[in-house]
XYZ file of C-alpha atoms in Angstrom:
279
model
C 21.028 48.838 -30.295
C 21.030 46.516 -33.280
C 20.887 47.338 -36.969
C 18.245 45.938 -39.321
C 18.684 42.235 -40.031
C 18.883 42.782 -43.808
C 22.232 44.567 -43.547
C 25.263 42.507 -44.646
C 26.763 43.329 -41.245
C 24.880 43.882 -37.992
C 26.076 45.850 -34.983
C 25.129 45.872 -31.326
C 26.708 46.975 -28.049
C 26.438 45.243 -24.689
C 28.540 45.829 -21.543
C 31.152 47.971 -23.345
C 31.550 45.338 -26.052
C 30.651 45.908 -29.710
C 29.381 42.786 -31.475
C 29.958 42.984 -35.219
C 28.283 40.139 -37.104
C 28.726 39.099 -40.731
C 25.168 38.693 -41.943
C 24.870 36.787 -45.228
C 24.089 33.419 -43.631
C 22.293 32.132 -46.721
C 25.693 32.305 -48.497
C 27.809 31.201 -45.513
C 28.783 34.859 -45.039
C 30.711 35.020 -48.305
C 32.303 38.466 -48.559
C 31.238 40.752 -51.327
C 32.295 44.407 -51.403
C 28.998 45.503 -49.841
C 29.853 43.376 -46.796
C 33.435 44.654 -46.693
C 32.371 48.299 -46.575
C 29.553 47.571 -44.119
C 32.119 45.864 -41.905
C 34.359 48.907 -42.158
C 31.404 51.136 -41.206
C 30.711 49.003 -38.144
C 34.333 49.027 -37.046
C 34.569 52.806 -37.464
C 31.445 53.094 -35.334
C 32.994 50.937 -32.619
C 36.258 52.886 -32.629
C 34.432 56.209 -32.373
C 32.270 55.095 -29.439
C 34.223 55.758 -26.233
C 31.939 53.365 -24.361
C 33.149 50.462 -26.524
C 36.270 48.863 -25.077
C 36.427 45.594 -27.043
C 35.159 44.473 -30.457
C 33.919 40.934 -31.151
C 33.663 39.794 -34.784
C 31.487 36.806 -35.597
C 29.200 35.372 -38.269
C 25.459 34.708 -38.395
C 24.138 31.250 -39.205
C 26.098 28.017 -39.522
C 29.479 29.475 -40.485
C 31.845 32.302 -39.618
C 32.830 33.010 -43.229
C 33.290 30.790 -46.269
C 35.576 33.271 -48.041
C 35.370 35.788 -50.849
C 32.172 35.873 -52.865
C 33.053 34.166 -56.148
C 29.589 33.046 -57.192
C 26.521 34.350 -55.317
C 23.811 36.520 -56.910
C 25.173 39.382 -54.799
C 28.677 39.229 -56.213
C 29.532 42.859 -56.924
C 33.009 42.708 -58.417
C 31.878 45.061 -61.196
C 30.560 47.774 -58.865
C 32.206 50.887 -57.476
C 32.370 51.678 -53.769
C 33.895 54.669 -51.968
C 37.563 53.750 -51.544
C 38.956 54.107 -48.020
C 41.845 51.744 -47.404
C 44.262 53.156 -49.983
C 44.466 56.028 -52.462
C 44.098 54.417 -55.869
C 41.863 54.733 -58.893
C 38.635 52.744 -59.120
C 38.848 49.262 -60.608
C 35.634 49.765 -62.597
C 36.423 50.712 -66.176
C 39.936 49.284 -65.968
C 41.139 46.099 -67.633
C 43.195 43.054 -66.708
C 45.746 43.244 -63.917
C 45.096 46.978 -63.569
C 41.504 46.291 -62.467
C 42.361 43.304 -60.251
C 45.227 45.063 -58.512
C 43.146 48.186 -57.848
C 40.206 46.253 -56.401
C 42.145 43.739 -54.320
C 44.551 46.374 -52.976
C 41.496 48.132 -51.586
C 38.914 45.595 -50.457
C 41.184 42.676 -49.575
C 44.732 43.542 -48.502
C 44.114 47.219 -47.753
C 41.020 46.690 -45.620
C 42.645 43.960 -43.529
C 45.721 46.092 -42.908
C 43.417 48.975 -41.957
C 41.508 46.796 -39.476
C 44.717 45.357 -37.990
C 45.574 48.863 -36.765
C 42.284 49.483 -34.936
C 43.341 50.719 -31.467
C 40.837 48.554 -29.611
C 41.213 44.806 -28.982
C 39.370 42.642 -31.491
C 38.337 39.051 -30.855
C 37.257 36.759 -33.690
C 34.550 34.362 -32.479
C 34.711 31.560 -35.034
C 32.336 28.662 -35.594
C 31.863 26.440 -38.622
C 33.786 27.373 -41.739
C 36.620 29.880 -41.761
C 37.903 29.524 -45.302
C 40.263 31.621 -47.453
C 38.897 35.187 -47.248
C 37.364 34.280 -43.891
C 40.863 33.642 -42.569
C 41.811 37.207 -43.463
C 39.011 38.623 -41.337
C 39.915 36.442 -38.364
C 43.632 37.175 -38.751
C 43.028 40.936 -38.788
C 41.669 40.473 -35.250
C 43.987 40.241 -32.256
C 43.080 36.715 -31.337
C 40.694 33.929 -32.201
C 38.399 31.852 -30.008
C 36.935 28.918 -31.923
C 34.190 26.422 -31.250
C 35.027 22.736 -31.517
C 33.077 22.510 -34.784
C 35.176 25.212 -36.474
C 37.478 24.376 -39.370
C 40.038 26.392 -41.284
C 41.418 26.131 -44.805
C 42.943 28.127 -47.631
C 42.458 26.056 -50.766
C 43.152 28.826 -53.305
C 46.370 27.122 -54.416
C 43.892 25.123 -56.517
C 43.585 28.346 -58.517
C 47.351 28.523 -58.977
C 47.531 31.400 -56.478
C 49.810 31.427 -53.381
C 47.166 31.870 -50.694
C 44.754 34.678 -49.938
C 45.746 38.321 -50.316
C 46.410 38.953 -46.610
C 49.209 36.380 -46.518
C 49.636 36.024 -42.759
C 50.103 32.263 -42.893
C 53.830 32.047 -41.962
C 53.268 34.375 -39.004
C 50.121 32.811 -37.508
C 51.614 29.345 -38.008
C 55.190 28.211 -38.446
C 56.460 28.340 -42.045
C 56.540 24.526 -42.206
C 52.909 24.234 -41.067
C 51.920 27.060 -43.420
C 53.330 25.044 -46.319
C 51.315 21.991 -45.283
C 48.180 24.127 -44.925
C 48.624 25.659 -48.385
C 50.148 22.775 -50.372
C 47.367 20.356 -49.374
C 44.455 22.792 -49.092
C 43.278 20.497 -46.279
C 40.929 21.568 -43.546
C 42.462 22.009 -40.117
C 39.860 21.222 -37.490
C 39.693 23.338 -34.342
C 42.006 21.068 -32.342
C 44.682 21.040 -35.061
C 44.305 24.812 -35.406
C 44.956 25.187 -31.683
C 47.925 22.816 -31.850
C 49.665 24.849 -34.577
C 48.905 28.247 -33.036
C 46.302 29.346 -35.560
C 43.755 30.012 -32.765
C 44.051 30.933 -29.085
C 41.332 28.825 -27.486
C 38.832 26.115 -28.437
C 35.588 25.561 -26.557
C 32.381 23.666 -27.195
C 29.882 25.344 -29.492
C 27.482 25.713 -26.555
C 30.142 27.514 -24.509
C 31.528 29.758 -27.262
C 29.397 32.807 -26.560
C 29.952 32.716 -22.798
C 33.705 32.213 -23.156
C 34.124 35.113 -25.587
C 31.923 37.373 -23.460
C 33.991 36.546 -20.372
C 37.270 37.297 -22.135
C 35.924 40.527 -23.626
C 34.561 41.694 -20.268
C 37.918 41.003 -18.617
C 39.800 42.965 -21.290
C 37.271 45.819 -21.092
C 38.436 46.535 -17.530
C 41.903 47.478 -18.773
C 42.775 51.138 -19.514
C 41.835 51.875 -23.132
C 45.061 53.751 -23.899
C 47.143 50.997 -22.343
C 45.425 48.451 -24.568
C 45.974 50.625 -27.650
C 49.686 51.010 -26.888
C 50.079 47.301 -26.176
C 48.380 46.367 -29.430
C 50.666 48.738 -31.335
C 53.712 47.342 -29.522
C 52.928 43.759 -30.541
C 52.040 44.775 -34.099
C 55.330 46.671 -34.378
C 57.219 43.613 -33.156
C 55.461 41.510 -35.801
C 56.346 44.075 -38.458
C 59.998 43.951 -37.362
C 59.790 40.221 -38.121
C 58.909 41.152 -41.690
C 55.129 40.869 -41.531
C 54.162 44.000 -43.446
C 56.874 43.755 -46.100
C 56.116 40.044 -46.398
C 52.450 40.738 -47.121
C 53.363 43.298 -49.771
C 55.828 40.971 -51.487
C 53.445 38.009 -51.601
C 50.633 40.241 -52.879
C 52.704 40.662 -56.033
C 53.029 36.883 -56.413
C 49.279 36.578 -55.838
C 48.625 38.876 -58.768
C 51.194 37.124 -60.920
C 49.088 33.982 -60.379
C 45.892 35.806 -61.368
C 47.540 37.236 -64.478
C 49.008 33.887 -65.500
C 45.559 32.321 -65.220
C 44.029 35.084 -67.317
C 46.699 34.664 -69.974
C 46.588 30.875 -70.130
C 42.970 30.053 -69.222
C 41.206 33.337 -69.970
C 39.976 33.496 -66.353
C 41.890 34.952 -63.412
C 40.496 32.228 -61.116
C 41.605 29.434 -63.484
C 38.016 28.288 -63.926
C 37.650 27.304 -60.265
C 34.187 27.990 -58.846
C 32.696 27.554 -55.373
C 32.253 23.822 -55.845
C 35.848 23.447 -56.996
C 37.110 25.265 -53.906
C 35.661 22.760 -51.460
C 38.467 20.913 -49.748
């Protein structure tokens, strides 16, 4: 079954695999809150379906995800949504850092941490752009298979902010490579991403679907509880290396950057728009 194409996220199941697709191709799958909550709905649906053994996350159109929505007509930063990731007051009606912290704790950091704990294996199938907020979605998955036309970047240092909210950079790459990635804002092509450990496998664009399907079908043969325990075991090991506390500490620096921008420039993004973010 597949949901209506107008949804910001579509969902289908085939051979015990749930395919969750970001569906704002006209905006390179930029994430607004409507997409974030639709993605959460789809992932809840997959978790609750005992026939689903593996979840594949991908994007419709030319790109996986070009990041947070900072300029489309569907940008909904001023709208309320039912909060799920954390218990906090709504950002709407709040001012300054209070509003930013409430919103980003929920829809950015909180949602990614929520999805990281899903007890079923998640594969990110990445083609085209995987930029800034798109990295967070891919990194919340268990591993990444990329096409040879994929590229990765986190250019938000241009805003005076130390990377996206889900600051997994020093764990998915070495700290030295993470500094290069962030200091330059440069794009890493698929081959460089593979070289530094940012992705698991790279295949041709034509072979991407078949490769991901084959991996997902192989994993789907494993016992579901065994997979859930193994995922938790690896996540716990990562947390013992400081992952969770590291994310929380950098989230504070992220918001210090936003607040500094608002104080100095009158804009939490330091006047950087979509065009200015292009690396």
